[in-house]
Tab-separated table of C-alpha atoms and ligand atoms in Angstrom:
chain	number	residue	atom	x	y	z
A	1	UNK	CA	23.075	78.667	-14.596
A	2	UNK	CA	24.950	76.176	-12.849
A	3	UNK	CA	28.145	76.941	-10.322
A	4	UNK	CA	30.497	74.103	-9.279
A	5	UNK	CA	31.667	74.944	-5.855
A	6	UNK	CA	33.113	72.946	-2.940
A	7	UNK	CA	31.499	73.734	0.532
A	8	UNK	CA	34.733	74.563	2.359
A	9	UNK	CA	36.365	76.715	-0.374
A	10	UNK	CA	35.566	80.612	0.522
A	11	UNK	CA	36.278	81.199	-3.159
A	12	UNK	CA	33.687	79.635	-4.297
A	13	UNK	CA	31.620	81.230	-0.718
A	14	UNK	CA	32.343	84.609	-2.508
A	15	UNK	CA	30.691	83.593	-5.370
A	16	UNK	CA	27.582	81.820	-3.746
A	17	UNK	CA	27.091	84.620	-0.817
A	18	UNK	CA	26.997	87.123	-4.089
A	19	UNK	CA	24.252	84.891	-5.867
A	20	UNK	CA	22.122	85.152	-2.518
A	21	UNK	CA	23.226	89.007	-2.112
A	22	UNK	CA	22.282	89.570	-5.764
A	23	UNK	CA	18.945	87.920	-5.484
A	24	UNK	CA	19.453	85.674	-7.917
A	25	UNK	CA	19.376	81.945	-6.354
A	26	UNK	CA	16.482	80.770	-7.944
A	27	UNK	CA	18.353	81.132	-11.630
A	28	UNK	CA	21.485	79.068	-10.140
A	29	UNK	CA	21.925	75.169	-9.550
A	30	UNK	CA	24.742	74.415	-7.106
A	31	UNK	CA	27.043	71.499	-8.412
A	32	UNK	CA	28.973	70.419	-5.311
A	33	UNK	CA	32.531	69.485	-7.004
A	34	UNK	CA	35.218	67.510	-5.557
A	35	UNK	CA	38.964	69.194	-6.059
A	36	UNK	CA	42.305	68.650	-4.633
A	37	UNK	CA	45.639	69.258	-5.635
A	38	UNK	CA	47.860	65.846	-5.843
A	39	UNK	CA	43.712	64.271	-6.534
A	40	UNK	CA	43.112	66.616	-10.117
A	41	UNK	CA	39.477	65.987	-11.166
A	42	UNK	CA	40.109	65.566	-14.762
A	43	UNK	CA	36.315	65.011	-15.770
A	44	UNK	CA	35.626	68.866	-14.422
A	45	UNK	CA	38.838	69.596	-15.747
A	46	UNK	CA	37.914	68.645	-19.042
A	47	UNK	CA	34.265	69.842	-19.141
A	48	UNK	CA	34.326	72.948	-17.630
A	49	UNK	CA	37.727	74.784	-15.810
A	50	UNK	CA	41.545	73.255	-17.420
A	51	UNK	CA	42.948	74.347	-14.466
A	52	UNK	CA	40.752	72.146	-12.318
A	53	UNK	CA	39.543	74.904	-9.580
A	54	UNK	CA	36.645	75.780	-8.044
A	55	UNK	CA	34.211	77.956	-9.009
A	56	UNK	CA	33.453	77.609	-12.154
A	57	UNK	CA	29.919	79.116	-13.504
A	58	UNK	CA	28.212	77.405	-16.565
A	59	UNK	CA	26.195	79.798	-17.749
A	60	UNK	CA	22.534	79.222	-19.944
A	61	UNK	CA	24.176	80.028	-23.022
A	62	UNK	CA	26.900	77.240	-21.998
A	63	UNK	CA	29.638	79.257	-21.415
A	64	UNK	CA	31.910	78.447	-18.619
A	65	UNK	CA	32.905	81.242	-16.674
A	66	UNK	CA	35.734	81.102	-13.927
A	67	UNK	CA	37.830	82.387	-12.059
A	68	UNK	CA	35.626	83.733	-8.918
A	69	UNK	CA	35.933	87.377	-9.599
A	70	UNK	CA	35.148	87.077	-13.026
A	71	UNK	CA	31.481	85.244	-11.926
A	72	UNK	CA	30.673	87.796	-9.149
A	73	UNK	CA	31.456	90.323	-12.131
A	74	UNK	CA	29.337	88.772	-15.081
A	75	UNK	CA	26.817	88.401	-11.907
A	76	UNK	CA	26.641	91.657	-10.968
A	77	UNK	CA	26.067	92.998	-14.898
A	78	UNK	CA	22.993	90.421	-15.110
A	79	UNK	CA	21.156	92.304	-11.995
A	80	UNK	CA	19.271	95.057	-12.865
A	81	UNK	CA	17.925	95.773	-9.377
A	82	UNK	CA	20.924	95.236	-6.524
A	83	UNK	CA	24.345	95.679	-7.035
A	84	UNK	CA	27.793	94.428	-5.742
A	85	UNK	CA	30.027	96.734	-7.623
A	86	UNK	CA	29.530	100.671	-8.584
A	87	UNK	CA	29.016	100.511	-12.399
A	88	UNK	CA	32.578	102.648	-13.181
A	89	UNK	CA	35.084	105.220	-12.170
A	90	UNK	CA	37.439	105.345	-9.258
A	91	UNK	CA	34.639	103.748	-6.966
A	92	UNK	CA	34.502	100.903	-8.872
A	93	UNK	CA	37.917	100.176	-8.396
A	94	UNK	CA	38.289	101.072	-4.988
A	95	UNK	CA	35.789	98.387	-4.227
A	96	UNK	CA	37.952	96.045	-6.853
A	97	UNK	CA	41.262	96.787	-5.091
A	98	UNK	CA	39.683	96.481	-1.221
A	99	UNK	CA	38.634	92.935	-2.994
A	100	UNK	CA	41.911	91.985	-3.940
A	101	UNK	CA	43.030	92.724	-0.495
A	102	UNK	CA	40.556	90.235	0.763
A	103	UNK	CA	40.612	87.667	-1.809
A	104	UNK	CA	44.780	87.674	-1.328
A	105	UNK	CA	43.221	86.773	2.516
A	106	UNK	CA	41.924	83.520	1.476
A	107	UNK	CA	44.644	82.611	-1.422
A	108	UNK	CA	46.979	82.691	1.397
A	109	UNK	CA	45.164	80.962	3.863
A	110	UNK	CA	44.297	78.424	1.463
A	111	UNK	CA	48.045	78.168	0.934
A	112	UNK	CA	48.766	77.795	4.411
A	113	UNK	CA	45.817	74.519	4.389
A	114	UNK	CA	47.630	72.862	1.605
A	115	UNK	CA	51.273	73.445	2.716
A	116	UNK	CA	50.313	72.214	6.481
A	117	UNK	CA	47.436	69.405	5.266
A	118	UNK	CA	48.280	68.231	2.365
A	119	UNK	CA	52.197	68.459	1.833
A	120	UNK	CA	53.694	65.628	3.889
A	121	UNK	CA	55.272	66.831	7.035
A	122	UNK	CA	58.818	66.322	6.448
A	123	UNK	CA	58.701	68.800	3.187
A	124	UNK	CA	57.086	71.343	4.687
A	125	UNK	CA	58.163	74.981	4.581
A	126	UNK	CA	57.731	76.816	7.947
A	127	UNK	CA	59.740	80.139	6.298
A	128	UNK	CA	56.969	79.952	3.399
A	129	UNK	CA	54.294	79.741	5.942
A	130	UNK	CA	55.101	82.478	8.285
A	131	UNK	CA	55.357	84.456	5.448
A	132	UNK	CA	51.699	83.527	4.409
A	133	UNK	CA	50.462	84.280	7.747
A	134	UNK	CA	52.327	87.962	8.130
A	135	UNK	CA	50.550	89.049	4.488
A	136	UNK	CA	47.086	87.920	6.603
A	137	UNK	CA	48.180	90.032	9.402
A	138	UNK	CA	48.948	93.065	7.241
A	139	UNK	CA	45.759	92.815	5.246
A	140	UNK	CA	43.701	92.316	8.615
A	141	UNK	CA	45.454	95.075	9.802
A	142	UNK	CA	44.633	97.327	7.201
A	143	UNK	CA	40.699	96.124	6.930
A	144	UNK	CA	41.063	97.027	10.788
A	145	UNK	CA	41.903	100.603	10.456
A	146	UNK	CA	39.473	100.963	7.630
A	147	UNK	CA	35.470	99.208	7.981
A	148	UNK	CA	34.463	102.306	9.421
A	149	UNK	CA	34.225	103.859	6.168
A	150	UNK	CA	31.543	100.500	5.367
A	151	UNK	CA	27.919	100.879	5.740
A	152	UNK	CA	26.318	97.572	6.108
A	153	UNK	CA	22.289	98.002	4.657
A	154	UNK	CA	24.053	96.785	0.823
A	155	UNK	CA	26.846	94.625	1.104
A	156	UNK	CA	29.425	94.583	-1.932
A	157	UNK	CA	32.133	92.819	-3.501
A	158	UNK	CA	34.642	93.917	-1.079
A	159	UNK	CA	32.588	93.124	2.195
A	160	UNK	CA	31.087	89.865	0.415
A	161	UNK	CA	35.091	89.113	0.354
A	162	UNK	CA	36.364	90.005	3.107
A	163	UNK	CA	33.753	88.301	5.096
A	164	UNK	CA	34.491	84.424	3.324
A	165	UNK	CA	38.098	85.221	4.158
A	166	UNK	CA	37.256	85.993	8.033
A	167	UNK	CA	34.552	83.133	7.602
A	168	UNK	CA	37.769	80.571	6.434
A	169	UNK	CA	40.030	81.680	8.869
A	170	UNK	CA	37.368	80.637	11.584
A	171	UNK	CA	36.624	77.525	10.130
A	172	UNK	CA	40.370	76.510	9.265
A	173	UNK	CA	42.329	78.241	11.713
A	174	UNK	CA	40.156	78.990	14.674
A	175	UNK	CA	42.272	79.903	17.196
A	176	UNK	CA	44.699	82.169	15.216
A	177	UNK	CA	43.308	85.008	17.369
A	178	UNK	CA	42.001	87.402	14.556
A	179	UNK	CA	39.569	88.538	16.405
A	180	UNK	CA	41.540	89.631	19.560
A	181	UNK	CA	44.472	91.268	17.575
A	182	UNK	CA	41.489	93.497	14.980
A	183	UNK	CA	39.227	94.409	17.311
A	184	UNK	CA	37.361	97.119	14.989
A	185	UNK	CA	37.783	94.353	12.667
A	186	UNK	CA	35.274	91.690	14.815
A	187	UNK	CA	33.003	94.211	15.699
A	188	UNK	CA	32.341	94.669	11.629
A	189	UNK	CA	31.852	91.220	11.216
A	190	UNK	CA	29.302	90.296	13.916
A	191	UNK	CA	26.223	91.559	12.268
A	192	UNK	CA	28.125	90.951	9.088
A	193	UNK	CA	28.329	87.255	9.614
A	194	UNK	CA	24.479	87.216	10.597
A	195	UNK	CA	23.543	88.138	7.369
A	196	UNK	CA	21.339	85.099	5.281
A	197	UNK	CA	23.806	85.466	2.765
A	198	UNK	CA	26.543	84.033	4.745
A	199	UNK	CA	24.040	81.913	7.122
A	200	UNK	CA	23.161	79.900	4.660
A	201	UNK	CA	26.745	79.438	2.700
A	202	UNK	CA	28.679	78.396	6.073
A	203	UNK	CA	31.860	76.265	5.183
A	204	UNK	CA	31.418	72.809	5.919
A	205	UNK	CA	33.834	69.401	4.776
A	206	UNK	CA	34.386	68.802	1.288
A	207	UNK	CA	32.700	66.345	-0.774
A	208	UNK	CA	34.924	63.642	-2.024
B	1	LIG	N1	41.658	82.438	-8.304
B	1	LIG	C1	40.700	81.353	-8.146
B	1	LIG	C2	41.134	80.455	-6.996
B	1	LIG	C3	40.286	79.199	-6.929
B	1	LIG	C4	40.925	78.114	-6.073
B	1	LIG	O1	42.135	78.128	-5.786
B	1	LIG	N2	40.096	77.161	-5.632
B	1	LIG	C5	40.604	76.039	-4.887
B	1	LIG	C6	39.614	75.593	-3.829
B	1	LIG	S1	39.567	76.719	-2.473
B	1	LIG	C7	40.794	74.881	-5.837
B	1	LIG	O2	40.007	74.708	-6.746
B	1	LIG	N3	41.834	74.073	-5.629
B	1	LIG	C8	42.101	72.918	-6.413
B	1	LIG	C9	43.431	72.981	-7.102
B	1	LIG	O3	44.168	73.972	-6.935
B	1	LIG	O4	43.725	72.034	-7.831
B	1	LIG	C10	39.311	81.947	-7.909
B	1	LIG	O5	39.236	83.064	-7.395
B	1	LIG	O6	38.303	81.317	-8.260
């Protein structure tokens, strides 16, 4: 299998961190993949996702699978050993919903990069992303009052999440003080973090 993937993009983290989590790195290449909006890769667009994002997962029957959730998903069904989700009922989707929680972490702090990186200055929205930044806060906020309920030994979808969007908020916005204001919150993540799973998948520049 093959996964396109960007280095800084904790989407495509989520997907990678499950591959290592999974066990399963020796039956994926990684295809670093350059994407921007305003730049649209239109070869990768073409080949493997229309919508030109990242991750994408080309699978050994050629198949191209995206978005992220989907991969971790068709991942998690391959592995007959560990597991990232519970196989049905209500605790699959309780880990499913606790994802979207965390996912909607990095889709709006990826919205906040673009509208403050890319978008030239003088069209920027402040009201837009202030907005952004209060549905991190809530979501923080409700992971805060809530890890306890986590036990660390198997990490699923929902952790595996959770910790790309803490993971992107460091490397992004480091001194939005998440740490300070979720204090159950940090003390989750610091043996999270250590894990080789997220050691070895720390963001780092884009390719271009
Ligand atoms: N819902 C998608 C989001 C993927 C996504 O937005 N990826 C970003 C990189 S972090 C991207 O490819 N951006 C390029 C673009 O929007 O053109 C997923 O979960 O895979």
């Amino acid at each position: 299998m093959k996964l396109f993937y960007s280095p800084p993009s904790p989407f495509a983290r989520k997907v990678h961190a499950s591959v290592i989590e999974l066990g399963m790195m020796s039956e994926v290449e990684l295809q670093a993949t350059s994407v921007q909006p305003g730049k649209p890769n239109l070869d990768y667009a073409k080949a493997q996702n229309p919508l030109g994002k990242i991750p994408a997962l080309e699978t050994d029957t050629g198949e191209t699978l995206y978005d992220s959730t989907i991969i971790c998903e068709y991942l998690d069904s391959l592995s007959a050993g560990t597991k990232i989700l519970p196989n049905s009922g209500i605790e699959r989707y309780k880990v499913l919903t606790h994802h979207a929680l965390a996912h909607g972490i990095c889709e709006a702090a990826v919205i906040i990069r673009y509208e403050t990186f890319l978008r030239p200055e003088a069209h920027q929205w402040d009201v837009w992303i202030t907005d952004q930044w209060s549905k991190i806060d809530r979501a923080l906020t409700w992971f805060n009052a809530n890890t306890d309920q986590w036990q660390t030994t198997q990490a699923d979808l929902a952790q595996i999440t959770l910790g790309c969007a803490l993971g992107y908020l460091d490397f992004r916005a480091a001194d939005c003080g998440w740490r300070e204001n979720h204090t159950a919150l940090a003390e989750w993540f610091a043996p999270f973090e250590q894990r080789e799973s997220f050691q070895s998948t720390l963001p780092t520049a884009p390719v271009s």
